[in-house]
Short mmCIF file of C-alpha atoms and ligand atoms in Angstrom, two decimals:
data_model
loop_
_atom_site.label_atom_id
_atom_site.label_comp_id
_atom_site.label_asym_id
_atom_site.label_seq_id
_atom_site.Cartn_x
_atom_site.Cartn_y
_atom_site.Cartn_z
CA UNK A 1 -5.24 -21.44 -9.37
CA UNK A 2 -7.20 -18.84 -11.27
CA UNK A 3 -7.76 -19.13 -15.21
CA UNK A 4 -6.02 -16.28 -16.97
CA UNK A 5 -8.17 -16.30 -20.00
CA UNK A 6 -6.61 -15.56 -23.35
CA UNK A 7 -9.52 -13.49 -25.00
CA UNK A 8 -9.19 -9.94 -25.66
CA UNK A 9 -10.35 -7.96 -22.75
CA UNK A 10 -11.65 -5.19 -24.92
CA UNK A 11 -14.16 -7.83 -25.91
CA UNK A 12 -16.13 -7.77 -22.53
CA UNK A 13 -15.06 -4.82 -21.09
CA UNK A 14 -15.10 -1.11 -22.24
CA UNK A 15 -11.69 0.43 -21.11
CA UNK A 16 -12.34 3.63 -19.98
CA UNK A 17 -10.49 6.58 -18.15
CA UNK A 18 -7.15 5.81 -16.12
CA UNK A 19 -7.81 5.69 -12.29
CA UNK A 20 -4.16 5.30 -11.35
CA UNK A 21 -0.86 4.19 -11.90
CA UNK A 22 1.88 1.87 -10.77
CA UNK A 23 5.33 0.71 -11.47
CA UNK A 24 4.05 -1.69 -14.09
CA UNK A 25 0.98 -0.18 -15.50
CA UNK A 26 -2.47 1.86 -15.41
CA UNK A 27 -5.23 0.70 -13.57
CA UNK A 28 -8.52 2.11 -15.64
CA UNK A 29 -12.19 1.92 -15.02
CA UNK A 30 -13.65 -0.86 -17.26
CA UNK A 31 -17.23 -1.12 -18.21
CA UNK A 32 -18.42 -5.07 -18.68
CA UNK A 33 -20.09 -4.82 -22.18
CA UNK A 34 -23.23 -7.15 -21.05
CA UNK A 35 -24.35 -5.39 -17.71
CA UNK A 36 -22.50 -1.98 -17.90
CA UNK A 37 -21.27 -2.46 -14.33
CA UNK A 38 -17.93 -1.07 -13.72
CA UNK A 39 -15.17 -2.51 -12.73
CA UNK A 40 -10.98 -1.40 -12.23
CA UNK A 41 -9.21 -3.00 -14.59
CA UNK A 42 -5.26 -3.30 -13.59
CA UNK A 43 -2.95 -3.63 -16.35
CA UNK A 44 0.45 -5.35 -15.74
CA UNK A 45 3.42 -5.68 -18.05
CA UNK A 46 4.64 -9.02 -18.07
CA UNK A 47 8.52 -9.51 -19.11
CA UNK A 48 9.04 -11.26 -22.14
CA UNK A 49 12.55 -12.59 -21.79
CA UNK A 50 14.46 -13.74 -19.00
CA UNK A 51 17.31 -11.15 -19.22
CA UNK A 52 14.76 -8.51 -18.90
CA UNK A 53 13.95 -6.16 -15.98
CA UNK A 54 10.93 -4.15 -17.64
CA UNK A 55 7.93 -5.74 -16.13
CA UNK A 56 6.89 -8.54 -13.77
CA UNK A 57 7.98 -11.90 -13.77
CA UNK A 58 4.49 -13.89 -14.68
CA UNK A 59 5.12 -15.76 -11.34
CA UNK A 60 4.68 -12.72 -9.19
CA UNK A 61 1.52 -11.80 -11.23
CA UNK A 62 0.56 -15.49 -10.80
CA UNK A 63 1.16 -15.10 -6.58
CA UNK A 64 -0.88 -11.64 -6.48
CA UNK A 65 -3.54 -13.31 -8.41
CA UNK A 66 -3.68 -16.38 -5.93
CA UNK A 67 -3.53 -14.07 -3.06
CA UNK A 68 -6.43 -11.76 -4.20
CA UNK A 69 -8.67 -14.79 -4.70
CA UNK A 70 -7.83 -16.19 -0.99
CA UNK A 71 -8.69 -12.75 0.49
CA UNK A 72 -11.96 -12.32 0.24
CA UNK A 73 -13.28 -10.18 2.94
CA UNK A 74 -15.50 -6.98 2.72
CA UNK A 75 -12.42 -4.57 3.46
CA UNK A 76 -10.15 -6.03 0.60
CA UNK A 77 -10.28 -5.35 -2.83
CA UNK A 78 -12.50 -8.37 -4.92
CA UNK A 79 -10.86 -9.97 -7.81
CA UNK A 80 -13.43 -10.92 -10.67
CA UNK A 81 -11.40 -11.97 -13.55
CA UNK A 82 -8.17 -12.12 -15.20
CA UNK A 83 -6.81 -11.80 -18.76
CA UNK A 84 -3.44 -12.42 -20.27
CA UNK A 85 -2.03 -11.64 -23.80
CA UNK A 86 1.35 -11.85 -24.85
CA UNK A 87 2.80 -8.94 -23.14
CA UNK A 88 0.30 -8.26 -20.44
CA UNK A 89 -1.84 -9.54 -17.63
CA UNK A 90 -5.08 -7.67 -16.77
CA UNK A 91 -6.98 -7.86 -13.68
CA UNK A 92 -10.35 -7.19 -13.45
CA UNK A 93 -10.93 -6.03 -9.90
CA UNK A 94 -13.96 -4.46 -7.77
CA UNK A 95 -14.00 -0.72 -8.49
CA UNK A 96 -12.88 1.33 -5.36
CA UNK A 97 -14.50 4.68 -6.09
CA UNK A 98 -14.21 6.69 -2.93
CA UNK A 99 -10.14 7.51 -3.42
CA UNK A 100 -7.63 7.15 -0.70
CA UNK A 101 -8.64 7.45 2.97
CA UNK A 102 -5.91 10.12 3.78
CA UNK A 103 -7.33 12.25 1.17
CA UNK A 104 -11.10 11.99 2.59
CA UNK A 105 -9.73 12.70 5.84
CA UNK A 106 -7.69 15.67 4.59
CA UNK A 107 -11.11 17.27 3.48
CA UNK A 108 -12.52 17.56 6.58
CA UNK A 109 -12.28 20.52 9.01
CA UNK A 110 -11.53 18.22 12.10
CA UNK A 111 -11.81 14.48 12.98
CA UNK A 112 -12.05 12.90 16.67
CA UNK A 113 -10.31 9.87 17.78
CA UNK A 114 -13.52 7.90 17.85
CA UNK A 115 -13.97 8.47 14.46
CA UNK A 116 -10.54 7.97 12.52
CA UNK A 117 -11.13 4.58 15.27
CA UNK A 118 -13.89 3.45 12.84
CA UNK A 119 -11.55 3.49 10.11
CA UNK A 120 -8.73 1.80 12.04
CA UNK A 121 -11.34 -1.11 13.21
CA UNK A 122 -11.74 -1.63 9.48
CA UNK A 123 -8.06 -1.75 8.35
CA UNK A 124 -7.54 -4.56 11.15
CA UNK A 125 -10.27 -6.38 10.21
CA UNK A 126 -9.01 -6.85 6.75
CA UNK A 127 -5.52 -7.26 7.77
CA UNK A 128 -6.63 -9.63 10.29
CA UNK A 129 -8.09 -11.74 7.86
CA UNK A 130 -5.46 -11.89 5.89
CA UNK A 131 -2.91 -12.64 8.62
CA UNK A 132 -5.25 -15.63 9.67
CA UNK A 133 -4.61 -17.10 6.21
CA UNK A 134 -0.95 -16.53 6.99
CA UNK A 135 -0.66 -13.83 4.20
CA UNK A 136 1.00 -10.42 4.69
CA UNK A 137 0.49 -7.28 2.64
CA UNK A 138 4.01 -5.94 2.86
CA UNK A 139 3.10 -2.58 1.26
CA UNK A 140 0.54 -0.85 4.08
CA UNK A 141 0.94 2.94 3.34
CA UNK A 142 -1.91 5.41 2.80
CA UNK A 143 -1.83 4.71 -1.16
CA UNK A 144 -3.28 1.53 -0.59
CA UNK A 145 -5.92 2.25 1.81
CA UNK A 146 -8.88 3.15 -0.32
CA UNK A 147 -12.46 3.75 0.53
CA UNK A 148 -15.40 1.88 -1.19
CA UNK A 149 -17.38 5.16 -2.59
CA UNK A 150 -17.62 8.87 -2.22
CA UNK A 151 -21.38 8.77 -1.67
CA UNK A 152 -22.32 7.02 1.91
CA UNK A 153 -21.13 9.11 5.03
CA UNK A 154 -19.82 5.92 6.15
CA UNK A 155 -17.47 4.48 3.30
CA UNK A 156 -15.95 1.09 3.74
CA UNK A 157 -12.43 0.34 3.93
CA UNK A 158 -10.95 -1.28 0.76
CA UNK A 159 -6.91 -2.56 1.42
CA UNK A 160 -5.58 -2.51 -2.30
CA UNK A 161 -2.40 -3.64 -4.38
CA UNK A 162 -1.31 -7.08 -3.19
CA UNK A 163 1.85 -6.82 -5.18
CA UNK A 164 4.22 -7.21 -2.25
CA UNK A 165 2.06 -9.78 -0.55
CA UNK A 166 3.27 -13.25 0.41
CA UNK A 167 1.65 -16.31 1.55
CA UNK A 168 3.84 -17.90 4.40
CA UNK A 169 3.85 -21.75 4.12
CA UNK A 170 3.87 -23.61 7.50
CA UNK A 171 7.86 -23.45 8.46
CA UNK A 172 8.92 -21.20 5.78
CA UNK A 173 11.82 -18.54 6.38
CA UNK A 174 10.91 -15.70 3.90
CA UNK A 175 13.00 -12.47 3.58
CA UNK A 176 12.36 -9.37 1.59
CA UNK A 177 13.81 -5.98 1.07
CA UNK A 178 11.05 -4.27 -0.99
CA UNK A 179 8.91 -1.74 0.91
CA UNK A 180 8.36 1.82 0.89
CA UNK A 181 11.06 3.29 3.34
CA UNK A 182 9.03 5.56 5.41
CA UNK A 183 6.54 2.22 6.60
CA UNK A 184 8.91 -0.65 6.73
CA UNK A 185 9.67 -2.44 9.38
CA UNK A 186 13.41 -2.91 11.23
CA UNK A 187 13.17 -6.47 10.27
CA UNK A 188 12.91 -5.68 6.36
CA UNK A 189 15.83 -3.39 6.23
CA UNK A 190 17.98 -5.69 8.42
CA UNK A 191 17.04 -8.43 5.90
CA UNK A 192 15.64 -11.07 8.75
CA UNK A 193 12.94 -13.56 8.25
CA UNK A 194 9.78 -11.68 8.21
CA UNK A 195 6.39 -12.50 9.25
CA UNK A 196 2.83 -10.90 9.26
CA UNK A 197 3.94 -8.54 11.95
CA UNK A 198 5.91 -6.51 9.78
CA UNK A 199 2.38 -5.31 8.63
CA UNK A 200 1.94 -4.62 12.16
CA UNK A 201 4.77 -1.84 12.25
CA UNK A 202 3.38 -0.24 9.21
CA UNK A 203 -0.20 0.17 11.11
CA UNK A 204 2.02 1.81 13.96
CA UNK A 205 3.42 4.12 11.37
CA UNK A 206 -0.11 5.08 9.61
CA UNK A 207 -1.69 5.57 12.87
CA UNK A 208 0.88 7.85 14.03
CA UNK A 209 1.06 9.89 11.14
CA UNK A 210 -3.30 9.71 11.06
CA UNK A 211 -2.96 11.22 14.50
CA UNK A 212 -0.24 13.82 14.44
CA UNK A 213 0.73 14.76 10.80
CA UNK A 214 3.92 13.56 11.36
CA UNK A 215 5.71 10.70 10.25
CA UNK A 216 7.90 9.07 12.80
CA UNK A 217 10.92 8.07 11.05
CA UNK A 218 11.18 10.40 8.18
CA UNK A 219 14.68 11.64 7.57
CA UNK A 220 15.89 14.30 5.00
CA UNK A 221 17.10 11.33 2.55
CA UNK A 222 15.55 7.47 2.28
CA UNK A 223 19.04 6.73 3.78
CA UNK A 224 18.26 8.83 6.76
CA UNK A 225 14.80 7.17 7.55
CA UNK A 226 16.16 3.81 7.41
CA UNK A 227 18.86 4.64 10.02
CA UNK A 228 15.95 6.53 12.15
CA UNK A 229 13.84 3.55 12.00
CA UNK A 230 16.78 0.99 12.91
CA UNK A 231 17.62 3.51 15.79
CA UNK A 232 14.00 3.88 16.63
CA UNK A 233 14.58 7.36 17.05
CA UNK A 234 11.15 8.25 17.49
CA UNK A 235 8.80 10.25 20.07
CA UNK A 236 5.44 11.87 20.86
CA UNK A 237 6.05 15.73 20.25
CA UNK A 238 3.65 17.62 22.56
CA UNK A 239 3.52 20.00 20.03
CA UNK A 240 2.08 17.76 17.77
CA UNK A 241 0.39 15.35 20.00
CA UNK A 242 -1.37 17.65 22.43
CA UNK A 243 -4.89 16.50 21.22
CA UNK A 244 -3.97 13.16 21.50
CA UNK A 245 -5.05 10.64 23.81
CA UNK A 246 -2.69 8.66 25.99
CA UNK A 247 -4.46 5.32 25.05
CA UNK A 248 -3.58 6.22 21.16
CA UNK A 249 -0.06 6.34 21.98
CA UNK A 250 0.02 3.74 24.17
CA UNK A 251 -1.23 1.62 20.96
CA UNK A 252 1.44 3.10 18.83
CA UNK A 253 3.99 1.92 21.31
CA UNK A 254 2.52 -1.69 21.32
CA UNK A 255 2.83 -1.45 17.50
CA UNK A 256 6.04 0.29 16.83
CA UNK A 257 8.27 -2.47 18.86
CA UNK A 258 11.59 -3.63 17.10
CA UNK A 259 11.16 -7.42 18.49
CA UNK A 260 8.70 -8.40 15.88
CA UNK A 261 7.60 -11.19 18.45
CA UNK A 262 6.64 -8.37 21.03
CA UNK A 263 4.02 -6.33 18.90
CA UNK A 264 0.35 -6.45 19.01
CA UNK A 265 -1.37 -8.54 16.21
CA UNK A 266 -4.22 -7.08 14.27
CA UNK A 267 -6.68 -9.08 16.80
CA UNK A 268 -4.82 -7.97 19.87
CA UNK A 269 -5.37 -4.37 18.38
CA UNK A 270 -8.82 -4.80 18.03
CA UNK A 271 -9.06 -5.45 21.81
CA UNK A 272 -6.87 -2.71 22.71
CA UNK A 273 -8.46 0.21 25.08
CA UNK A 274 -8.35 2.79 22.46
CA UNK A 275 -10.25 0.33 19.85
CA UNK A 276 -12.58 -1.38 22.44
CA UNK A 277 -12.57 0.86 26.09
CA UNK A 278 -13.13 -1.55 28.77
CA UNK A 279 -14.18 1.32 31.07
CA UNK A 280 -16.26 4.88 31.01
CA UNK A 281 -13.18 6.76 31.62
CA UNK A 282 -11.36 5.24 28.80
CA UNK A 283 -14.28 5.82 26.24
CA UNK A 284 -14.44 9.61 27.61
CA UNK A 285 -10.74 10.18 26.99
CA UNK A 286 -11.06 9.19 23.61
CA UNK A 287 -14.08 11.18 23.04
CA UNK A 288 -12.21 14.25 24.06
CA UNK A 289 -9.21 13.55 21.61
CA UNK A 290 -8.78 14.32 18.21
CA UNK A 291 -6.36 14.28 15.14
CA UNK A 292 -3.82 17.28 14.59
CA UNK A 293 -5.85 18.38 11.38
CA UNK A 294 -3.43 21.35 10.66
CA UNK A 295 -0.34 18.91 10.39
CA UNK A 296 -2.15 16.31 8.71
CA UNK A 297 -3.17 18.46 5.92
CA UNK A 298 0.02 19.47 5.52
CA UNK A 299 1.55 15.99 5.43
CA UNK A 300 -1.02 15.00 2.92
CA UNK A 301 -0.48 17.79 0.53
CA UNK A 302 2.92 17.10 0.65
CA UNK A 303 2.49 13.43 0.40
CA UNK A 304 0.46 14.00 -2.76
CA UNK A 305 3.04 16.32 -4.60
CA UNK A 306 5.65 13.95 -4.03
CA UNK A 307 3.35 11.34 -5.52
CA UNK A 308 2.42 13.36 -8.79
CA UNK A 309 6.56 14.34 -9.01
CA UNK A 310 7.13 10.52 -8.84
CA UNK A 311 4.82 10.03 -11.58
CA UNK A 312 6.47 12.50 -13.92
CA UNK A 313 9.85 11.06 -13.44
CA UNK A 314 8.31 7.44 -14.07
CA UNK A 315 6.52 8.78 -17.23
CA UNK A 316 9.96 10.47 -18.44
CA UNK A 317 11.55 7.52 -17.82
CA UNK A 318 9.34 5.55 -20.00
CA UNK A 319 9.36 7.72 -22.93
CA UNK A 320 13.16 7.62 -22.61
CA UNK A 321 12.89 3.60 -22.84
CA UNK A 322 10.81 3.97 -25.78
CA UNK A 323 13.06 6.34 -27.59
CA UNK A 324 16.10 3.58 -26.69
CA UNK A 325 13.87 0.88 -28.41
CA UNK A 326 13.52 2.81 -31.76
CA UNK A 327 17.14 3.44 -32.06
CA UNK A 328 17.87 -0.30 -31.49
CA UNK A 329 15.82 -2.13 -33.71
CA UNK A 330 18.39 -4.41 -35.25
CA UNK A 331 18.59 -6.75 -32.12
CA UNK A 332 15.48 -7.02 -30.27
CA UNK A 333 17.14 -9.26 -27.23
CA UNK A 334 20.14 -6.38 -26.97
CA UNK A 335 17.45 -3.94 -27.27
CA UNK A 336 15.33 -5.12 -24.14
CA UNK A 337 18.65 -5.72 -22.02
CA UNK A 338 20.16 -2.18 -22.98
CA UNK A 339 16.58 -0.49 -21.95
CA UNK A 340 16.77 -2.39 -18.67
CA UNK A 341 20.51 -1.23 -18.01
CA UNK A 342 19.18 2.41 -17.87
CA UNK A 343 16.53 1.11 -15.81
CA UNK A 344 18.46 -0.34 -13.49
CA UNK A 345 20.98 2.48 -13.30
CA UNK A 346 18.09 4.98 -12.31
CA UNK A 347 17.37 3.11 -9.15
CA UNK A 348 19.40 3.50 -5.96
CA UNK A 349 19.92 1.39 -3.17
CA UNK A 350 18.80 -2.06 -3.80
CA UNK A 351 16.67 -2.02 -0.57
CA UNK A 352 14.57 0.61 -2.09
CA UNK A 353 14.07 -1.52 -5.09
CA UNK A 354 10.61 -1.44 -5.98
CA UNK A 355 9.03 1.55 -4.24
CA UNK A 356 11.52 4.18 -3.87
CA UNK A 357 9.51 5.97 -5.70
CA UNK A 358 6.05 5.86 -3.97
CA UNK A 359 5.96 8.77 -1.54
CA UNK A 360 9.33 8.29 0.15
P1 ATP B 1 2.51 0.26 -7.08
O1 ATP B 1 3.69 0.32 -8.02
O2 ATP B 1 2.26 1.78 -6.49
O3 ATP B 1 2.59 -0.76 -5.82
P2 ATP B 1 0.57 -1.30 -8.79
O4 ATP B 1 1.37 -1.64 -9.77
O5 ATP B 1 0.92 -2.48 -7.72
O6 ATP B 1 1.19 0.11 -7.90
P3 ATP B 1 -1.69 -0.54 -7.65
O7 ATP B 1 -1.31 0.06 -6.26
O8 ATP B 1 -2.33 -1.50 -7.33
O9 ATP B 1 -1.14 -0.87 -8.68
O10 ATP B 1 -2.64 0.68 -8.31
C1 ATP B 1 -2.30 1.87 -8.71
C2 ATP B 1 -3.16 3.04 -8.20
O11 ATP B 1 -4.66 2.51 -9.19
C3 ATP B 1 -3.93 2.88 -6.71
O12 ATP B 1 -2.70 3.59 -6.07
C4 ATP B 1 -5.22 3.58 -7.17
O13 ATP B 1 -5.04 4.93 -7.32
C5 ATP B 1 -5.86 2.86 -8.44
N1 ATP B 1 -6.37 1.76 -8.15
C6 ATP B 1 -5.78 0.17 -8.02
N2 ATP B 1 -7.09 -0.77 -7.52
C7 ATP B 1 -8.04 0.27 -7.67
C8 ATP B 1 -9.16 -0.19 -7.76
N3 ATP B 1 -10.02 -1.65 -7.56
N4 ATP B 1 -10.12 0.76 -7.50
C9 ATP B 1 -9.83 1.70 -8.28
N5 ATP B 1 -8.63 2.35 -8.11
C10 ATP B 1 -7.92 1.30 -8.13
#
């Protein structure tokens, strides 16, 4: 179990600009005062009272920390230190400065499948390592697939955000309805027992988008997206997949499988001929295929726009909550719960509990 240091994080790190924001706080660049080395400090608000819905349970923070400690791998962000004050916990993480993989790709003029595969291999290596430790991520999506740096021509993949991750004890049955609609597996929607195979479904969705710029189940609303997932309504429209190899489609088809027991595992993916061709013909087929850059760029631009729109909504909600607090100073406990009511009411279906706002 990691030590949650009671000292003030600012005594050890100079806290710099915001790198990103999540539902429970910000991530900021943090420079170590003794060495000058820069890290990423993830500030997470922790619930002050049992009736509060603001912030995270301390137990959820502990789980995220334990999981981060258990998954030390070159394709997974590293945890260095943990600080704790009355209202928040600060994780000091490896600084991942290359931005999101999808943004990196969207800046290119074109990308061969073979180049995309090099990234897929790293994602699968990180994921396979987690799964071998009986840990599932449960929130794989483009925002959580980052690159180590911007300078090297072949940056490393780094998987981030273990806020929904889960460690399976032997024989344990685990259900959860959290996730991001576009990427969640049917068993999540159906509230069935989950396994690491739910991550493999998300890999299928991410690969589909990466190759075509289309999101396989995206509907006009979150509810429609969820219905499409349950109905398994996806195909490979020639207008978008004309430059995609048949092996890539086969790879996706072996992941977007309703029965989670029949999906490829991360290990099996790494042996699939699209990733590891067995014959010269297979290799040549791959080399001729490329990703649909025109639609991919459009998908990514729309995704970024939605993310910034959602961030504005979150900020507005926080401002409203702060104003609420000021107007009910008399009874601190009641004030806390009232703020929570407002927060709860602004959220739609329980299924979309935590991540609804993230690029859904
Ligand atoms: P969400 O509510 O979306 O799940 P979260 O509160 O769990 O978010 P993260 O997803 O871990 O927080 O981080 C939020 C954002 O901060 C990321 O999308 C990313 O842009 C940035 N970020 C997180 N970790 C790092 C890191 N180690 N290095 C650089 N930037 C990071």
